[in-house]
XYZ file of C-alpha atoms in Angstrom:
425
model
C 0.000 0.000 0.000
C 1.259 3.471 -0.886
C 0.957 5.863 2.044
C 1.537 9.579 2.328
C 2.593 10.394 5.890
C 2.251 14.077 6.662
C 2.302 16.448 9.614
C -0.493 18.993 9.931
C 0.711 22.430 10.987
C -0.996 25.288 12.778
C 0.155 28.190 10.605
C -1.844 29.959 7.929
C -2.144 28.146 4.589
C -1.496 30.374 1.582
C -2.678 29.913 -1.962
C 0.423 28.583 -3.730
C 1.610 26.903 -6.894
C 3.687 23.927 -5.750
C 6.235 22.707 -8.274
C 7.400 19.087 -8.143
C 9.572 17.432 -10.806
C 8.335 19.784 -13.503
C 4.667 19.441 -12.522
C 2.722 22.351 -10.993
C -0.256 22.187 -8.630
C -2.263 25.234 -7.612
C -3.474 24.777 -4.017
C -3.075 26.084 -0.499
C -2.709 22.522 0.792
C 0.611 20.855 0.063
C -0.934 17.450 0.823
C -3.291 17.964 -2.118
C -0.339 18.618 -4.458
C 1.390 15.498 -3.177
C -1.720 13.372 -3.575
C -2.167 14.532 -7.151
C 1.478 13.712 -7.944
C 2.025 10.457 -6.030
C -1.582 9.165 -5.991
C -1.292 7.362 -2.636
C -3.806 4.770 -1.457
C -3.981 6.394 1.969
C -2.965 9.612 3.691
C -1.895 9.452 7.336
C -2.126 12.849 8.999
C -0.297 13.436 12.285
C -2.095 16.166 14.221
C -1.633 17.965 17.506
C -4.682 19.221 19.389
C -4.242 22.738 17.971
C -3.657 21.494 14.410
C -6.813 19.362 14.621
C -8.974 22.412 15.223
C -7.154 24.805 12.890
C -5.986 23.239 9.635
C -7.202 19.644 9.652
C -10.695 20.522 8.275
C -9.100 22.469 5.401
C -6.836 19.565 4.469
C -9.655 17.026 4.660
C -11.741 19.151 2.338
C -8.858 19.467 -0.147
C -8.360 15.702 -0.610
C -11.879 14.232 -0.405
C -11.172 11.304 -2.758
C -8.229 9.865 -0.814
C -8.798 7.802 2.360
C -7.453 9.640 5.394
C -6.273 8.258 8.725
C -5.937 10.856 11.468
C -3.349 10.131 14.161
C -3.084 12.320 17.245
C 0.382 13.250 18.494
C 1.520 15.374 21.454
C 3.092 18.799 20.997
C 6.620 17.513 21.578
C 7.368 19.981 24.352
C 9.400 17.530 26.421
C 11.569 14.467 25.901
C 8.820 12.004 26.820
C 6.477 13.558 24.264
C 9.179 13.377 21.592
C 9.614 9.664 22.305
C 5.847 9.249 22.067
C 5.826 10.921 18.651
C 8.642 8.667 17.473
C 6.706 5.547 18.532
C 3.471 6.794 16.961
C 5.147 7.583 13.641
C 7.004 4.287 13.407
C 3.880 2.323 14.353
C 2.070 3.919 11.408
C 4.336 2.158 8.897
C 3.553 -1.480 8.188
C 5.489 -4.174 6.371
C 5.625 -3.761 2.593
C 4.191 -0.235 2.706
C 5.401 2.225 0.091
C 5.964 5.484 1.971
C 6.062 9.134 0.978
C 7.017 11.236 3.983
C 5.965 14.892 3.924
C 7.779 17.084 6.475
C 6.571 20.453 5.138
C 4.711 21.368 8.331
C 6.891 19.440 10.755
C 7.324 21.827 13.674
C 10.247 21.937 16.119
C 11.927 18.514 16.167
C 9.408 16.756 13.913
C 11.571 16.702 10.731
C 14.410 15.260 12.779
C 12.077 12.623 14.222
C 10.823 11.824 10.731
C 14.339 11.148 9.421
C 15.260 9.070 12.453
C 12.031 7.125 12.098
C 12.902 6.284 8.511
C 16.400 5.137 9.474
C 15.007 3.052 12.331
C 12.215 1.506 10.276
C 14.595 0.459 7.523
C 16.346 -1.745 10.057
C 13.250 -3.489 11.427
C 10.601 -3.579 8.701
C 10.617 -4.307 4.981
C 9.129 -1.230 3.310
C 9.987 1.020 0.406
C 10.566 4.760 0.508
C 9.327 6.666 -2.526
C 10.041 10.105 -1.197
C 10.881 12.446 1.644
C 9.454 15.764 0.536
C 9.362 19.332 1.764
C 7.220 22.097 0.330
C 9.644 25.010 0.624
C 7.260 27.962 0.894
C 10.106 30.135 2.188
C 11.903 29.562 -1.152
C 8.909 30.884 -3.098
C 8.914 33.346 -5.955
C 6.131 35.705 -6.870
C 4.553 35.230 -10.301
C 1.647 36.861 -12.102
C -1.273 34.824 -13.390
C -3.055 35.707 -16.632
C -5.788 37.245 -14.507
C -3.213 39.695 -13.170
C -3.288 38.161 -9.727
C 0.003 37.709 -7.892
C 0.688 34.269 -6.425
C 3.611 32.442 -4.839
C 5.262 29.528 -6.589
C 7.244 27.237 -4.290
C 9.409 24.205 -5.003
C 8.807 20.856 -3.379
C 12.205 19.482 -2.498
C 12.779 15.736 -2.677
C 15.112 14.995 0.233
C 15.178 11.239 -0.272
C 18.841 11.212 -1.281
C 19.735 12.617 2.139
C 18.244 9.506 3.705
C 20.695 7.445 1.668
C 23.500 8.989 3.736
C 22.526 6.542 6.471
C 23.040 3.693 4.000
C 26.416 5.006 2.845
C 27.502 5.373 6.465
C 26.427 1.805 7.160
C 28.213 0.613 4.029
C 31.541 2.232 4.883
C 31.270 1.016 8.474
C 30.483 -2.542 7.348
C 33.428 -2.527 4.962
C 36.012 -1.111 7.354
C 34.844 -2.762 10.572
C 33.240 -5.995 9.398
C 34.924 -6.751 6.036
C 31.581 -6.686 4.262
C 31.246 -4.805 0.962
C 27.633 -5.831 0.353
C 25.951 -2.554 1.353
C 28.422 -0.424 -0.609
C 27.933 -2.660 -3.624
C 24.187 -2.139 -3.371
C 24.559 1.653 -3.099
C 26.979 1.934 -6.040
C 24.720 -0.227 -8.190
C 21.825 2.020 -7.262
C 23.452 5.276 -8.360
C 24.748 3.544 -11.496
C 21.216 2.424 -12.330
C 19.980 5.975 -11.729
C 22.588 7.325 -14.127
C 21.603 4.786 -16.766
C 17.909 5.623 -16.414
C 18.715 9.302 -17.006
C 21.247 9.188 -19.859
C 21.301 5.531 -20.988
C 24.959 5.282 -19.989
C 27.032 4.254 -16.975
C 30.135 6.177 -17.999
C 30.117 8.515 -15.006
C 29.786 5.783 -12.416
C 32.076 3.279 -14.167
C 35.096 4.141 -11.945
C 32.965 3.317 -8.911
C 31.796 0.081 -10.497
C 35.427 -0.780 -11.290
C 36.239 -0.325 -7.607
C 33.584 -2.784 -6.471
C 35.362 -5.911 -7.671
C 38.585 -5.497 -5.677
C 36.656 -4.157 -2.679
C 34.491 -7.264 -2.544
C 37.535 -9.493 -3.025
C 39.467 -7.650 -0.311
C 36.605 -7.997 2.163
C 36.221 -11.705 1.411
C 39.998 -12.180 1.691
C 39.994 -10.719 5.194
C 37.089 -12.905 6.287
C 38.596 -16.023 4.696
C 42.168 -15.356 5.882
C 43.769 -14.961 2.458
C 46.477 -12.352 3.222
C 48.255 -12.500 -0.141
C 45.042 -11.816 -2.037
C 44.021 -9.176 0.513
C 47.262 -7.235 -0.039
C 47.043 -7.596 -3.807
C 43.449 -6.358 -3.980
C 44.199 -3.551 -1.519
C 46.794 -2.415 -4.063
C 44.156 -2.574 -6.832
C 41.823 -0.467 -4.694
C 44.625 2.050 -4.173
C 45.218 2.226 -7.934
C 41.544 2.754 -8.755
C 40.538 4.965 -5.867
C 41.608 8.289 -7.383
C 39.391 7.762 -10.434
C 36.563 6.598 -8.181
C 36.936 9.726 -6.047
C 36.159 11.833 -9.120
C 32.958 9.881 -9.653
C 32.074 10.242 -5.981
C 32.480 14.026 -6.164
C 30.251 14.164 -9.223
C 27.424 11.904 -8.058
C 27.554 12.088 -4.260
C 29.794 15.085 -3.378
C 28.608 15.341 0.222
C 29.824 11.786 0.810
C 33.396 12.376 -0.377
C 34.894 12.705 3.162
C 33.012 9.600 4.279
C 33.952 7.395 1.338
C 37.552 8.599 1.432
C 37.932 6.587 4.632
C 38.029 3.496 2.427
C 41.520 4.578 1.426
C 42.629 3.598 4.946
C 43.181 0.059 3.709
C 46.048 1.292 1.503
C 48.218 0.389 4.488
C 47.851 -3.252 3.402
C 48.528 -2.598 -0.280
C 51.433 -4.363 -1.987
C 51.893 -4.923 -5.731
C 53.721 -8.247 -5.282
C 52.720 -9.744 -1.938
C 53.765 -13.204 -3.092
C 57.417 -12.168 -2.748
C 58.290 -12.618 0.911
C 59.800 -9.532 2.482
C 59.743 -8.062 5.961
C 57.008 -5.701 4.713
C 54.834 -8.684 3.759
C 55.339 -10.169 7.215
C 54.460 -6.916 8.970
C 51.362 -6.305 6.855
C 50.161 -9.836 7.545
C 50.683 -9.197 11.238
C 48.630 -6.000 10.968
C 45.924 -7.870 9.065
C 45.657 -10.321 11.969
C 45.155 -7.333 14.263
C 42.340 -6.079 12.026
C 40.683 -9.503 12.083
C 40.763 -9.488 15.878
C 39.245 -5.999 15.978
C 36.479 -7.237 13.674
C 35.785 -10.162 15.982
C 37.081 -12.688 13.448
C 38.857 -14.614 16.191
C 39.071 -18.014 14.558
C 40.373 -16.528 11.314
C 42.925 -14.413 13.194
C 44.314 -17.301 15.240
C 44.400 -19.578 12.201
C 46.263 -16.952 10.182
C 48.510 -16.193 13.157
C 49.654 -19.808 13.312
C 50.403 -19.754 9.584
C 52.196 -16.445 10.074
C 54.567 -18.129 12.528
C 55.413 -20.659 9.833
C 56.109 -17.783 7.427
C 58.342 -16.029 9.957
C 60.366 -19.226 10.417
C 60.853 -19.612 6.650
C 61.878 -15.978 6.326
C 64.418 -16.251 9.139
C 65.715 -19.596 7.839
C 66.430 -18.123 4.403
C 63.731 -20.124 2.630
C 61.637 -17.109 1.683
C 61.636 -17.935 -2.014
C 59.719 -21.140 -1.233
C 57.332 -19.748 1.352
C 54.174 -20.435 -0.661
C 55.118 -23.992 -1.631
C 52.979 -26.540 0.150
C 55.849 -28.961 0.739
C 58.080 -26.254 2.211
C 55.384 -25.015 4.553
C 54.677 -28.549 5.679
C 58.356 -29.007 6.464
C 58.410 -25.784 8.494
C 55.244 -26.683 10.382
C 56.539 -30.184 11.076
C 59.771 -28.662 12.335
C 57.888 -26.526 14.864
C 55.769 -29.481 15.906
C 58.880 -31.645 15.987
C 60.484 -29.203 18.384
C 57.568 -29.843 20.736
C 58.508 -33.520 20.734
C 62.126 -32.627 21.351
C 61.110 -30.650 24.420
C 59.025 -33.530 25.717
C 61.873 -36.072 25.486
C 64.673 -36.425 27.973
C 67.322 -36.750 25.293
C 67.531 -34.227 22.502
C 70.084 -36.438 20.737
C 67.647 -39.356 20.803
C 64.820 -37.296 19.332
C 67.008 -36.073 16.481
C 68.616 -39.435 15.734
C 66.545 -40.498 12.670
C 67.698 -38.109 9.944
C 65.396 -39.607 7.328
C 62.256 -38.698 9.273
C 63.616 -35.441 10.573
C 61.800 -32.315 9.222
C 63.949 -30.088 7.052
C 64.188 -27.100 9.383
C 64.261 -28.902 12.736
C 68.034 -28.796 13.283
C 68.184 -25.150 12.273
C 65.311 -24.235 14.568
C 66.592 -26.209 17.545
C 69.958 -24.506 17.229
C 68.291 -21.126 17.725
C 69.073 -19.569 21.088
C 65.363 -18.999 21.812
C 63.977 -22.223 20.350
C 62.450 -23.483 23.586
C 60.492 -20.278 24.214
C 59.303 -20.140 20.603
C 58.271 -23.775 20.757
C 56.118 -23.001 23.776
C 54.460 -20.149 21.888
C 53.814 -22.425 18.917
C 52.358 -25.127 21.166
C 49.993 -22.738 22.947
C 48.901 -21.194 19.637
C 48.137 -24.624 18.199
C 46.086 -25.458 21.278
C 44.133 -22.208 20.940
C 43.575 -22.846 17.225
C 42.212 -26.307 18.029
C 40.060 -24.899 20.836
C 38.442 -22.508 18.377
C 38.143 -25.043 15.567
C 36.343 -27.644 17.686
C 33.700 -25.125 18.839
C 33.750 -26.165 22.498
C 32.579 -29.698 21.730
C 34.551 -31.073 24.634
C 33.679 -31.267 28.326
C 37.138 -29.878 29.132
C 36.980 -26.997 26.652
C 37.650 -23.450 27.803
C 34.802 -21.172 28.761
C 34.186 -18.215 26.496
C 35.676 -15.688 28.923
C 38.833 -17.751 29.318
C 39.224 -18.128 25.582
C 38.537 -14.440 25.032
C 41.377 -13.509 27.393
C 43.770 -15.710 25.451
C 42.656 -14.224 22.144
C 43.032 -10.678 23.491
C 46.678 -11.407 24.317
C 47.369 -13.019 20.945
C 48.915 -9.910 19.253
C 51.532 -9.698 22.006
C 52.237 -13.415 21.547
C 52.848 -12.898 17.829
C 55.146 -9.944 18.430
C 57.103 -11.964 20.986
C 57.534 -14.844 18.526
C 58.771 -12.484 15.809
C 61.200 -10.697 18.118
C 62.664 -13.995 19.345
C 62.952 -15.463 15.847
C 64.662 -12.377 14.427
C 66.869 -11.869 17.485
C 65.364 -8.517 18.307
C 65.529 -7.058 21.821
C 62.432 -8.076 23.738
């Protein structure tokens, strides 16, 4: 059902020509102009006690052919009354309604409440918003009719695009704090579709569309713990962002400062992240930190354990092979083998069978800090297993205990790196 929601004011209604999207409507009642343009199935009028006695009869007489629902609201003179108005307005919107919200005569805080109501409703109810409109009588011009009579002509502003700011804010927040590009993808597709409907071309929004691919891939890479792809796509975003910024300024200029925050991920950008360098190691470490801040604990611990393997390979001079499955298996087996060495009474006995000995075990066990690093590796593996098995064990850690361990994980990683590289701790 299409509904026009409108506030009834108490001020004098002047004979006006309201102009909306090239159409003009001669009336003193803005609700009549809106009904003639949008043709709603129902008009919901919010009225205070004073508005009911003053202007409500005039409005009812102006739109006799449209069903009207009259809803009483308080004056909004205190906080409790404002909350009451908010509840009344939101309760007037039902699932699958198509809403046009008229705030022309919204007095005091009513326009603010209207916008908040829309933002709130979009989170809890499926409905569509066809317009947020404002009959700007104060922006009127005086014209002369053929009869010689002077009359005001006022624009009706469509403020719907301002409501989309909430969506853009949610999209940027979801991308930066939750590694989810879905909302931004929806918003970019929307403005691209609008451009196409107007000029049968997507040329202006193409730079934004070109940015979507790497943004979606980056977000998925963070969630799925794919650091190499995350760094590579962050570099692609960095390359394309300048062109996209031009499109942002053209189509959504007010959002430029907000959307520019996406460039924060350039910290993770590398053109060749498959070549192991200290920069790759540090950016992976920072990516683990981001995962933890996003609450992606299992992904962060899993990547952290793999990161330790990478640090070992880098320190052992096997960086050129760091992405080879066999090499990584050898490094992981060396760390796990060191656990066995620690658990035996004789190190010589545990290292006796050279054929079964992992490739990097001797090198690692000759490191001055090998015992401390082995303990870190062992505890990390235990935490990884604790997360992976989802508490399906009567002896599993409670959530609070596990959370404390996860919170300390960045310090554990930094300690492992410092020990491996011989840095002062």
